[in-house]
PDB file of N, CA, C and O in Angstrom:
ATOM      1  N   ALA A  30      -1.034  40.046 -21.944  1.00  0.00           N
ATOM      2  CA  ALA A  30      -0.145  39.184 -22.714  1.00  0.00           C
ATOM      3  C   ALA A  30       1.219  39.074 -22.038  1.00  0.00           C
ATOM      4  O   ALA A  30       1.830  38.040 -22.065  1.00  0.00           O
ATOM      5  N   ALA A  31       1.674  40.149 -21.408  1.00  0.00           N
ATOM      6  CA  ALA A  31       2.973  40.135 -20.736  1.00  0.00           C
ATOM      7  C   ALA A  31       2.965  39.154 -19.566  1.00  0.00           C
ATOM      8  O   ALA A  31       3.936  38.455 -19.335  1.00  0.00           O
ATOM      9  N   ALA A  32       1.847  39.086 -18.855  1.00  0.00           N
ATOM     10  CA  ALA A  32       1.756  38.164 -17.720  1.00  0.00           C
ATOM     11  C   ALA A  32       1.823  36.717 -18.200  1.00  0.00           C
ATOM     12  O   ALA A  32       2.448  35.883 -17.576  1.00  0.00           O
ATOM     13  N   GLU A  33       1.192  36.434 -19.331  1.00  0.00           N
ATOM     14  CA  GLU A  33       1.228  35.076 -19.868  1.00  0.00           C
ATOM     15  C   GLU A  33       2.644  34.685 -20.279  1.00  0.00           C
ATOM     16  O   GLU A  33       3.094  33.590 -20.016  1.00  0.00           O
ATOM     17  N   THR A  34       3.367  35.591 -20.897  1.00  0.00           N
ATOM     18  CA  THR A  34       4.736  35.324 -21.319  1.00  0.00           C
ATOM     19  C   THR A  34       5.635  35.094 -20.104  1.00  0.00           C
ATOM     20  O   THR A  34       6.484  34.222 -20.109  1.00  0.00           O
ATOM     21  N   ALA A  35       5.417  35.859 -19.035  1.00  0.00           N
ATOM     22  CA  ALA A  35       6.246  35.722 -17.832  1.00  0.00           C
ATOM     23  C   ALA A  35       6.007  34.361 -17.165  1.00  0.00           C
ATOM     24  O   ALA A  35       6.915  33.795 -16.588  1.00  0.00           O
ATOM     25  N   ASP A  36       4.793  33.852 -17.234  1.00  0.00           N
ATOM     26  CA  ASP A  36       4.485  32.570 -16.597  1.00  0.00           C
ATOM     27  C   ASP A  36       5.093  31.390 -17.348  1.00  0.00           C
ATOM     28  O   ASP A  36       5.487  30.412 -16.746  1.00  0.00           O
ATOM     29  N   LYS A  37       5.175  31.467 -18.645  1.00  0.00           N
ATOM     30  CA  LYS A  37       5.630  30.329 -19.456  1.00  0.00           C
ATOM     31  C   LYS A  37       7.068  29.899 -19.146  1.00  0.00           C
ATOM     32  O   LYS A  37       7.314  28.722 -19.010  1.00  0.00           O
ATOM     33  N   PRO A  38       8.034  30.810 -18.989  1.00  0.00           N
ATOM     34  CA  PRO A  38       9.392  30.336 -18.694  1.00  0.00           C
ATOM     35  C   PRO A  38       9.506  29.605 -17.354  1.00  0.00           C
ATOM     36  O   PRO A  38      10.353  28.761 -17.185  1.00  0.00           O
ATOM     37  N   GLU A  39       8.635  29.902 -16.398  1.00  0.00           N
ATOM     38  CA  GLU A  39       8.715  29.242 -15.097  1.00  0.00           C
ATOM     39  C   GLU A  39       8.338  27.764 -15.185  1.00  0.00           C
ATOM     40  O   GLU A  39       8.916  26.947 -14.500  1.00  0.00           O
ATOM     41  N   LEU A  40       7.393  27.408 -16.016  1.00  0.00           N
ATOM     42  CA  LEU A  40       6.938  26.028 -16.091  1.00  0.00           C
ATOM     43  C   LEU A  40       8.031  25.053 -16.529  1.00  0.00           C
ATOM     44  O   LEU A  40       8.232  24.054 -15.873  1.00  0.00           O
ATOM     45  N   PRO A  41       8.795  25.345 -17.589  1.00  0.00           N
ATOM     46  CA  PRO A  41       9.859  24.404 -17.947  1.00  0.00           C
ATOM     47  C   PRO A  41      10.895  24.258 -16.833  1.00  0.00           C
ATOM     48  O   PRO A  41      11.419  23.185 -16.626  1.00  0.00           O
ATOM     49  N   ALA A  42      11.169  25.325 -16.105  1.00  0.00           N
ATOM     50  CA  ALA A  42      12.152  25.240 -15.018  1.00  0.00           C
ATOM     51  C   ALA A  42      11.659  24.267 -13.949  1.00  0.00           C
ATOM     52  O   ALA A  42      12.418  23.448 -13.456  1.00  0.00           O
ATOM     53  N   VAL A  43      10.385  24.334 -13.593  1.00  0.00           N
ATOM     54  CA  VAL A  43       9.831  23.416 -12.598  1.00  0.00           C
ATOM     55  C   VAL A  43       9.864  21.995 -13.137  1.00  0.00           C
ATOM     56  O   VAL A  43      10.283  21.078 -12.449  1.00  0.00           O
ATOM     57  N   ASP A  44       9.460  21.815 -14.396  1.00  0.00           N
ATOM     58  CA  ASP A  44       9.492  20.484 -15.013  1.00  0.00           C
ATOM     59  C   ASP A  44      10.908  19.931 -15.032  1.00  0.00           C
ATOM     60  O   ASP A  44      11.129  18.765 -14.768  1.00  0.00           O
ATOM     61  N   ALA A  45      11.888  20.777 -15.340  1.00  0.00           N
ATOM     62  CA  ALA A  45      13.275  20.327 -15.397  1.00  0.00           C
ATOM     63  C   ALA A  45      13.741  19.842 -14.031  1.00  0.00           C
ATOM     64  O   ALA A  45      14.422  18.836 -13.922  1.00  0.00           O
ATOM     65  N   GLU A  46      13.341  20.545 -12.972  1.00  0.00           N
ATOM     66  CA  GLU A  46      13.735  20.130 -11.624  1.00  0.00           C
ATOM     67  C   GLU A  46      13.140  18.764 -11.289  1.00  0.00           C
ATOM     68  O   GLU A  46      13.815  17.913 -10.746  1.00  0.00           O
ATOM     69  N   VAL A  47      11.891  18.557 -11.635  1.00  0.00           N
ATOM     70  CA  VAL A  47      11.235  17.285 -11.348  1.00  0.00           C
ATOM     71  C   VAL A  47      11.906  16.166 -12.135  1.00  0.00           C
ATOM     72  O   VAL A  47      12.201  15.111 -11.596  1.00  0.00           O
ATOM     73  N   LYS A  48      12.204  16.396 -13.408  1.00  0.00           N
ATOM     74  CA  LYS A  48      12.847  15.375 -14.237  1.00  0.00           C
ATOM     75  C   LYS A  48      14.249  15.065 -13.729  1.00  0.00           C
ATOM     76  O   LYS A  48      14.685  13.944 -13.752  1.00  0.00           O
ATOM     77  N   ASP A  49      14.970  16.078 -13.266  1.00  0.00           N
ATOM     78  CA  ASP A  49      16.333  15.873 -12.785  1.00  0.00           C
ATOM     79  C   ASP A  49      16.364  15.113 -11.462  1.00  0.00           C
ATOM     80  O   ASP A  49      17.362  14.506 -11.127  1.00  0.00           O
ATOM     81  N   ALA A  50      15.301  15.150 -10.696  1.00  0.00           N
ATOM     82  CA  ALA A  50      15.286  14.489  -9.392  1.00  0.00           C
ATOM     83  C   ALA A  50      15.346  12.966  -9.540  1.00  0.00           C
ATOM     84  O   ALA A  50      16.017  12.308  -8.770  1.00  0.00           O
ATOM     85  N   ALA A  51      14.683  12.410 -10.518  1.00  0.00           N
ATOM     86  CA  ALA A  51      14.658  10.954 -10.681  1.00  0.00           C
ATOM     87  C   ALA A  51      16.045  10.383 -10.993  1.00  0.00           C
ATOM     88  O   ALA A  51      16.476   9.457 -10.340  1.00  0.00           O
ATOM     89  N   PRO A  52      16.780  10.941 -11.955  1.00  0.00           N
ATOM     90  CA  PRO A  52      18.121  10.395 -12.193  1.00  0.00           C
ATOM     91  C   PRO A  52      19.034  10.560 -10.980  1.00  0.00           C
ATOM     92  O   PRO A  52      19.856   9.700 -10.708  1.00  0.00           O
ATOM     93  N   ALA A  53      18.879  11.637 -10.235  1.00  0.00           N
ATOM     94  CA  ALA A  53      19.715  11.835  -9.047  1.00  0.00           C
ATOM     95  C   ALA A  53      19.428  10.736  -8.025  1.00  0.00           C
ATOM     96  O   ALA A  53      20.343  10.180  -7.431  1.00  0.00           O
ATOM     97  N   ALA A  54      18.169  10.402  -7.830  1.00  0.00           N
ATOM     98  CA  ALA A  54      17.811   9.341  -6.885  1.00  0.00           C
ATOM     99  C   ALA A  54      18.333   7.996  -7.393  1.00  0.00           C
ATOM    100  O   ALA A  54      18.843   7.194  -6.627  1.00  0.00           O
ATOM    101  N   ALA A  55      18.227   7.769  -8.676  1.00  0.00           N
ATOM    102  CA  ALA A  55      18.699   6.512  -9.244  1.00  0.00           C
ATOM    103  C   ALA A  55      20.220   6.408  -9.147  1.00  0.00           C
ATOM    104  O   ALA A  55      20.764   5.330  -8.971  1.00  0.00           O
ATOM    105  N   ALA A  56      20.902   7.533  -9.236  1.00  0.00           N
ATOM    106  CA  ALA A  56      22.365   7.540  -9.191  1.00  0.00           C
ATOM    107  C   ALA A  56      22.895   7.092  -7.832  1.00  0.00           C
ATOM    108  O   ALA A  56      23.996   6.587  -7.736  1.00  0.00           O
ATOM    109  N   THR A  57      22.101   7.286  -6.773  1.00  0.00           N
ATOM    110  CA  THR A  57      22.552   6.860  -5.446  1.00  0.00           C
ATOM    111  C   THR A  57      22.572   5.348  -5.348  1.00  0.00           C
ATOM    112  O   THR A  57      23.285   4.802  -4.518  1.00  0.00           O
ATOM    113  N   GLY A  58      21.793   4.673  -6.182  1.00  0.00           N
ATOM    114  CA  GLY A  58      21.786   3.223  -6.183  1.00  0.00           C
ATOM    115  C   GLY A  58      21.039   2.610  -5.007  1.00  0.00           C
ATOM    116  O   GLY A  58      21.093   1.416  -4.809  1.00  0.00           O
ATOM    117  N   VAL A  59      20.347   3.426  -4.221  1.00  0.00           N
ATOM    118  CA  VAL A  59      19.629   2.902  -3.062  1.00  0.00           C
ATOM    119  C   VAL A  59      18.281   2.355  -3.519  1.00  0.00           C
ATOM    120  O   VAL A  59      17.522   3.031  -4.194  1.00  0.00           O
ATOM    121  N   LYS A  60      18.024   1.097  -3.158  1.00  0.00           N
ATOM    122  CA  LYS A  60      16.730   0.484  -3.441  1.00  0.00           C
ATOM    123  C   LYS A  60      16.063   0.202  -2.105  1.00  0.00           C
ATOM    124  O   LYS A  60      16.734   0.045  -1.090  1.00  0.00           O
ATOM    125  N   TYR A  61      14.749   0.132  -2.124  1.00  0.00           N
ATOM    126  CA  TYR A  61      13.989  -0.060  -0.891  1.00  0.00           C
ATOM    127  C   TYR A  61      13.082  -1.264  -1.005  1.00  0.00           C
ATOM    128  O   TYR A  61      12.695  -1.663  -2.095  1.00  0.00           O
ATOM    129  N   THR A  62      12.768  -1.814   0.142  1.00  0.00           N
ATOM    130  CA  THR A  62      11.812  -2.905   0.217  1.00  0.00           C
ATOM    131  C   THR A  62      10.804  -2.568   1.311  1.00  0.00           C
ATOM    132  O   THR A  62      11.131  -1.820   2.238  1.00  0.00           O
ATOM    133  N   ASN A  63       9.617  -3.101   1.187  1.00  0.00           N
ATOM    134  CA  ASN A  63       8.612  -2.923   2.230  1.00  0.00           C
ATOM    135  C   ASN A  63       8.709  -4.080   3.216  1.00  0.00           C
ATOM    136  O   ASN A  63       8.851  -5.233   2.808  1.00  0.00           O
ATOM    137  N   TYR A  64       8.651  -3.757   4.483  1.00  0.00           N
ATOM    138  CA  TYR A  64       8.692  -4.759   5.540  1.00  0.00           C
ATOM    139  C   TYR A  64       7.438  -4.611   6.384  1.00  0.00           C
ATOM    140  O   TYR A  64       7.118  -3.503   6.829  1.00  0.00           O
ATOM    141  N   THR A  65       6.725  -5.690   6.609  1.00  0.00           N
ATOM    142  CA  THR A  65       5.542  -5.665   7.467  1.00  0.00           C
ATOM    143  C   THR A  65       5.959  -6.035   8.880  1.00  0.00           C
ATOM    144  O   THR A  65       6.507  -7.117   9.118  1.00  0.00           O
ATOM    145  N   VAL A  66       5.726  -5.128   9.791  1.00  0.00           N
ATOM    146  CA  VAL A  66       6.086  -5.320  11.197  1.00  0.00           C
ATOM    147  C   VAL A  66       5.258  -6.464  11.776  1.00  0.00           C
ATOM    148  O   VAL A  66       4.049  -6.555  11.539  1.00  0.00           O
ATOM    149  N   VAL A  67       5.929  -7.351  12.513  1.00  0.00           N
ATOM    150  CA  VAL A  67       5.250  -8.484  13.147  1.00  0.00           C
ATOM    151  C   VAL A  67       5.256  -8.308  14.657  1.00  0.00           C
ATOM    152  O   VAL A  67       6.002  -7.491  15.208  1.00  0.00           O
ATOM    153  N   ASP A  68       4.430  -9.081  15.331  1.00  0.00           N
ATOM    154  CA  ASP A  68       4.347  -9.037  16.788  1.00  0.00           C
ATOM    155  C   ASP A  68       5.739  -9.289  17.378  1.00  0.00           C
ATOM    156  O   ASP A  68       6.435 -10.216  16.974  1.00  0.00           O
ATOM    157  N   GLY A  69       6.152  -8.449  18.298  1.00  0.00           N
ATOM    158  CA  GLY A  69       7.468  -8.574  18.918  1.00  0.00           C
ATOM    159  C   GLY A  69       8.514  -7.645  18.323  1.00  0.00           C
ATOM    160  O   GLY A  69       9.559  -7.446  18.914  1.00  0.00           O
ATOM    161  N   ASP A  70       8.249  -7.088  17.139  1.00  0.00           N
ATOM    162  CA  ASP A  70       9.176  -6.128  16.527  1.00  0.00           C
ATOM    163  C   ASP A  70       9.091  -4.788  17.252  1.00  0.00           C
ATOM    164  O   ASP A  70       8.018  -4.377  17.709  1.00  0.00           O
ATOM    165  N   ASP A  71      10.222  -4.120  17.334  1.00  0.00           N
ATOM    166  CA  ASP A  71      10.251  -2.719  17.750  1.00  0.00           C
ATOM    167  C   ASP A  71      11.360  -2.052  16.949  1.00  0.00           C
ATOM    168  O   ASP A  71      12.133  -2.709  16.250  1.00  0.00           O
ATOM    169  N   LEU A  72      11.425  -0.733  17.023  1.00  0.00           N
ATOM    170  CA  LEU A  72      12.402  -0.014  16.212  1.00  0.00           C
ATOM    171  C   LEU A  72      13.837  -0.406  16.531  1.00  0.00           C
ATOM    172  O   LEU A  72      14.670  -0.531  15.640  1.00  0.00           O
ATOM    173  N   ILE A  73      14.123  -0.626  17.801  1.00  0.00           N
ATOM    174  CA  ILE A  73      15.492  -0.990  18.179  1.00  0.00           C
ATOM    175  C   ILE A  73      15.870  -2.341  17.568  1.00  0.00           C
ATOM    176  O   ILE A  73      16.940  -2.488  16.979  1.00  0.00           O
ATOM    177  N   GLY A  74      14.992  -3.323  17.682  1.00  0.00           N
ATOM    178  CA  GLY A  74      15.270  -4.645  17.118  1.00  0.00           C
ATOM    179  C   GLY A  74      15.423  -4.609  15.610  1.00  0.00           C
ATOM    180  O   GLY A  74      16.338  -5.230  15.056  1.00  0.00           O
ATOM    181  N   ILE A  75      14.550  -3.874  14.939  1.00  0.00           N
ATOM    182  CA  ILE A  75      14.637  -3.768  13.479  1.00  0.00           C
ATOM    183  C   ILE A  75      15.936  -3.051  13.096  1.00  0.00           C
ATOM    184  O   ILE A  75      16.631  -3.461  12.169  1.00  0.00           O
ATOM    185  N   SER A  76      16.291  -2.006  13.834  1.00  0.00           N
ATOM    186  CA  SER A  76      17.505  -1.254  13.506  1.00  0.00           C
ATOM    187  C   SER A  76      18.751  -2.130  13.652  1.00  0.00           C
ATOM    188  O   SER A  76      19.657  -2.075  12.825  1.00  0.00           O
ATOM    189  N   ILE A  77      18.799  -2.946  14.688  1.00  0.00           N
ATOM    190  CA  ILE A  77      19.938  -3.849  14.889  1.00  0.00           C
ATOM    191  C   ILE A  77      19.988  -4.879  13.761  1.00  0.00           C
ATOM    192  O   ILE A  77      21.035  -5.109  13.152  1.00  0.00           O
ATOM    193  N   ARG A  78      18.852  -5.491  13.471  1.00  0.00           N
ATOM    194  CA  ARG A  78      18.785  -6.532  12.440  1.00  0.00           C
ATOM    195  C   ARG A  78      19.160  -5.986  11.060  1.00  0.00           C
ATOM    196  O   ARG A  78      19.821  -6.649  10.268  1.00  0.00           O
ATOM    197  N   GLU A  79      18.735  -4.749  10.774  1.00  0.00           N
ATOM    198  CA  GLU A  79      18.945  -4.161   9.449  1.00  0.00           C
ATOM    199  C   GLU A  79      20.205  -3.298   9.368  1.00  0.00           C
ATOM    200  O   GLU A  79      20.493  -2.718   8.329  1.00  0.00           O
ATOM    201  N   ASN A  80      20.946  -3.198  10.477  1.00  0.00           N
ATOM    202  CA  ASN A  80      22.159  -2.380  10.531  1.00  0.00           C
ATOM    203  C   ASN A  80      21.880  -0.921  10.161  1.00  0.00           C
ATOM    204  O   ASN A  80      22.591  -0.309   9.367  1.00  0.00           O
ATOM    205  N   LEU A  81      20.803  -0.386  10.730  1.00  0.00           N
ATOM    206  CA  LEU A  81      20.406   1.006  10.542  1.00  0.00           C
ATOM    207  C   LEU A  81      20.219   1.630  11.913  1.00  0.00           C
ATOM    208  O   LEU A  81      20.029   0.919  12.896  1.00  0.00           O
ATOM    209  N   SER A  82      20.223   2.944  11.957  1.00  0.00           N
ATOM    210  CA  SER A  82      19.902   3.594  13.223  1.00  0.00           C
ATOM    211  C   SER A  82      18.388   3.736  13.330  1.00  0.00           C
ATOM    212  O   SER A  82      17.667   3.746  12.319  1.00  0.00           O
ATOM    213  N   VAL A  83      17.911   3.840  14.557  1.00  0.00           N
ATOM    214  CA  VAL A  83      16.484   4.082  14.783  1.00  0.00           C
ATOM    215  C   VAL A  83      16.091   5.382  14.082  1.00  0.00           C
ATOM    216  O   VAL A  83      15.034   5.471  13.457  1.00  0.00           O
ATOM    217  N   ALA A  84      16.963   6.394  14.149  1.00  0.00           N
ATOM    218  CA  ALA A  84      16.679   7.693  13.514  1.00  0.00           C
ATOM    219  C   ALA A  84      16.502   7.543  12.004  1.00  0.00           C
ATOM    220  O   ALA A  84      15.619   8.179  11.419  1.00  0.00           O
ATOM    221  N   GLU A  85      17.318   6.696  11.368  1.00  0.00           N
ATOM    222  CA  GLU A  85      17.190   6.483   9.921  1.00  0.00           C
ATOM    223  C   GLU A  85      15.836   5.870   9.585  1.00  0.00           C
ATOM    224  O   GLU A  85      15.183   6.282   8.620  1.00  0.00           O
ATOM    225  N   ILE A  86      15.418   4.886  10.372  1.00  0.00           N
ATOM    226  CA  ILE A  86      14.125   4.234  10.125  1.00  0.00           C
ATOM    227  C   ILE A  86      12.994   5.228  10.352  1.00  0.00           C
ATOM    228  O   ILE A  86      12.054   5.309   9.559  1.00  0.00           O
ATOM    229  N   ARG A  87      13.090   6.000  11.438  1.00  0.00           N
ATOM    230  CA  ARG A  87      12.057   7.013  11.716  1.00  0.00           C
ATOM    231  C   ARG A  87      11.953   8.009  10.565  1.00  0.00           C
ATOM    232  O   ARG A  87      10.857   8.317  10.095  1.00  0.00           O
ATOM    233  N   GLU A  88      13.096   8.528  10.118  1.00  0.00           N
ATOM    234  CA  GLU A  88      13.100   9.541   9.062  1.00  0.00           C
ATOM    235  C   GLU A  88      12.557   8.984   7.753  1.00  0.00           C
ATOM    236  O   GLU A  88      11.743   9.616   7.088  1.00  0.00           O
ATOM    237  N   LEU A  89      12.971   7.792   7.393  1.00  0.00           N
ATOM    238  CA  LEU A  89      12.551   7.175   6.144  1.00  0.00           C
ATOM    239  C   LEU A  89      11.045   6.909   6.109  1.00  0.00           C
ATOM    240  O   LEU A  89      10.419   6.932   5.060  1.00  0.00           O
ATOM    241  N   ASN A  90      10.456   6.680   7.288  1.00  0.00           N
ATOM    242  CA  ASN A  90       9.041   6.307   7.363  1.00  0.00           C
ATOM    243  C   ASN A  90       8.164   7.331   8.069  1.00  0.00           C
ATOM    244  O   ASN A  90       7.004   7.049   8.365  1.00  0.00           O
ATOM    245  N   ASN A  91       8.723   8.503   8.347  1.00  0.00           N
ATOM    246  CA  ASN A  91       7.967   9.578   9.005  1.00  0.00           C
ATOM    247  C   ASN A  91       7.307   9.111  10.298  1.00  0.00           C
ATOM    248  O   ASN A  91       6.127   9.365  10.545  1.00  0.00           O
ATOM    249  N   ILE A  92       8.079   8.396  11.117  1.00  0.00           N
ATOM    250  CA  ILE A  92       7.574   7.911  12.404  1.00  0.00           C
ATOM    251  C   ILE A  92       7.979   8.919  13.476  1.00  0.00           C
ATOM    252  O   ILE A  92       9.174   9.151  13.669  1.00  0.00           O
ATOM    253  N   PRO A  93       7.015   9.532  14.163  1.00  0.00           N
ATOM    254  CA  PRO A  93       7.337  10.525  15.190  1.00  0.00           C
ATOM    255  C   PRO A  93       8.163   9.931  16.341  1.00  0.00           C
ATOM    256  O   PRO A  93       8.112   8.721  16.596  1.00  0.00           O
ATOM    257  N   GLN A  94       8.904  10.798  17.025  1.00  0.00           N
ATOM    258  CA  GLN A  94       9.764  10.391  18.141  1.00  0.00           C
ATOM    259  C   GLN A  94       9.010   9.636  19.230  1.00  0.00           C
ATOM    260  O   GLN A  94       9.563   8.765  19.874  1.00  0.00           O
ATOM    261  N   ASP A  95       7.766  10.001  19.461  1.00  0.00           N
ATOM    262  CA  ASP A  95       7.009   9.412  20.572  1.00  0.00           C
ATOM    263  C   ASP A  95       6.221   8.163  20.164  1.00  0.00           C
ATOM    264  O   ASP A  95       5.381   7.689  20.910  1.00  0.00           O
ATOM    265  N   GLU A  96       6.500   7.623  18.976  1.00  0.00           N
ATOM    266  CA  GLU A  96       5.792   6.430  18.510  1.00  0.00           C
ATOM    267  C   GLU A  96       6.770   5.314  18.187  1.00  0.00           C
ATOM    268  O   GLU A  96       7.939   5.552  17.885  1.00  0.00           O
ATOM    269  N   ASP A  97       6.294   4.089  18.279  1.00  0.00           N
ATOM    270  CA  ASP A  97       7.064   2.921  17.860  1.00  0.00           C
ATOM    271  C   ASP A  97       6.275   2.248  16.742  1.00  0.00           C
ATOM    272  O   ASP A  97       5.182   2.673  16.400  1.00  0.00           O
ATOM    273  N   VAL A  98       6.822   1.213  16.160  1.00  0.00           N
ATOM    274  CA  VAL A  98       6.106   0.469  15.128  1.00  0.00           C
ATOM    275  C   VAL A  98       5.117  -0.476  15.791  1.00  0.00           C
ATOM    276  O   VAL A  98       5.284  -0.855  16.949  1.00  0.00           O
ATOM    277  N   LYS A  99       4.092  -0.827  15.031  1.00  0.00           N
ATOM    278  CA  LYS A  99       3.050  -1.729  15.534  1.00  0.00           C
ATOM    279  C   LYS A  99       2.876  -2.875  14.542  1.00  0.00           C
ATOM    280  O   LYS A  99       3.083  -2.687  13.342  1.00  0.00           O
ATOM    281  N   PRO A 100       2.504  -4.058  15.034  1.00  0.00           N
ATOM    282  CA  PRO A 100       2.278  -5.184  14.119  1.00  0.00           C
ATOM    283  C   PRO A 100       1.299  -4.809  13.005  1.00  0.00           C
ATOM    284  O   PRO A 100       0.298  -4.138  13.239  1.00  0.00           O
ATOM    285  N   GLY A 101       1.633  -5.208  11.793  1.00  0.00           N
ATOM    286  CA  GLY A 101       0.807  -4.909  10.624  1.00  0.00           C
ATOM    287  C   GLY A 101       1.250  -3.655   9.895  1.00  0.00           C
ATOM    288  O   GLY A 101       0.880  -3.446   8.740  1.00  0.00           O
ATOM    289  N   MET A 102       2.028  -2.811  10.556  1.00  0.00           N
ATOM    290  CA  MET A 102       2.527  -1.590   9.936  1.00  0.00           C
ATOM    291  C   MET A 102       3.518  -1.970   8.837  1.00  0.00           C
ATOM    292  O   MET A 102       4.325  -2.888   9.008  1.00  0.00           O
ATOM    293  N   VAL A 103       3.448  -1.309   7.698  1.00  0.00           N
ATOM    294  CA  VAL A 103       4.389  -1.563   6.610  1.00  0.00           C
ATOM    295  C   VAL A 103       5.371  -0.399   6.574  1.00  0.00           C
ATOM    296  O   VAL A 103       4.969   0.753   6.455  1.00  0.00           O
ATOM    297  N   ILE A 104       6.670  -0.731   6.708  1.00  0.00           N
ATOM    298  CA  ILE A 104       7.693   0.302   6.680  1.00  0.00           C
ATOM    299  C   ILE A 104       8.650   0.058   5.516  1.00  0.00           C
ATOM    300  O   ILE A 104       8.773  -1.060   5.031  1.00  0.00           O
ATOM    301  N   LYS A 105       9.288   1.121   5.091  1.00  0.00           N
ATOM    302  CA  LYS A 105      10.246   1.052   3.986  1.00  0.00           C
ATOM    303  C   LYS A 105      11.641   0.923   4.593  1.00  0.00           C
ATOM    304  O   LYS A 105      12.007   1.661   5.500  1.00  0.00           O
ATOM    305  N   LEU A 106      12.416  -0.020   4.076  1.00  0.00           N
ATOM    306  CA  LEU A 106      13.787  -0.217   4.520  1.00  0.00           C
ATOM    307  C   LEU A 106      14.700  -0.290   3.288  1.00  0.00           C
ATOM    308  O   LEU A 106      14.318  -0.859   2.265  1.00  0.00           O
ATOM    309  N   PRO A 107      15.903   0.270   3.396  1.00  0.00           N
ATOM    310  CA  PRO A 107      16.829   0.164   2.268  1.00  0.00           C
ATOM    311  C   PRO A 107      17.327  -1.269   2.093  1.00  0.00           C
ATOM    312  O   PRO A 107      17.517  -1.983   3.071  1.00  0.00           O
ATOM    313  N   VAL A 108      17.497  -1.664   0.849  1.00  0.00           N
ATOM    314  CA  VAL A 108      18.049  -2.978   0.543  1.00  0.00           C
ATOM    315  C   VAL A 108      19.568  -2.826   0.549  1.00  0.00           C
ATOM    316  O   VAL A 108      20.101  -1.945  -0.127  1.00  0.00           O
ATOM    317  N   PRO A 109      20.280  -3.658   1.288  1.00  0.00           N
ATOM    318  CA  PRO A 109      21.743  -3.549   1.325  1.00  0.00           C
ATOM    319  C   PRO A 109      22.354  -3.710  -0.057  1.00  0.00           C
ATOM    320  O   PRO A 109      21.898  -4.529  -0.858  1.00  0.00           O
ATOM    321  N   ALA A 110      23.390  -2.911  -0.329  1.00  0.00           N
ATOM    322  CA  ALA A 110      24.093  -3.017  -1.617  1.00  0.00           C
ATOM    323  C   ALA A 110      24.831  -4.346  -1.674  1.00  0.00           C
ATOM    324  O   ALA A 110      25.295  -4.857  -0.660  1.00  0.00           O
ATOM    325  N   LEU A 111      24.942  -4.898  -2.860  1.00  0.00           N
ATOM    326  CA  LEU A 111      25.641  -6.181  -3.033  1.00  0.00           C
ATOM    327  C   LEU A 111      27.125  -5.999  -3.130  1.00  0.00           C
ATOM    328  O   LEU A 111      27.683  -5.074  -3.497  1.00  0.00           O
TER     329      LEU A 111
END
């Protein structure tokens, strides 16, 4: 019975962390859009066009250092604030 009681307080703490994460993300005001890479696109061109660094695009989309984008790939890009 003691083990069951010890486990119960941990669950609300985990739930609270998950619930708190959504308002924190919303508070940043950052919205994202999906962009489908077309023939001729590369990370440098997209970064210049979107006013982002290549590193930001890589990090946001989990693109390894030794890879570039390919046509048909869908990547997430932040929507500029108004």
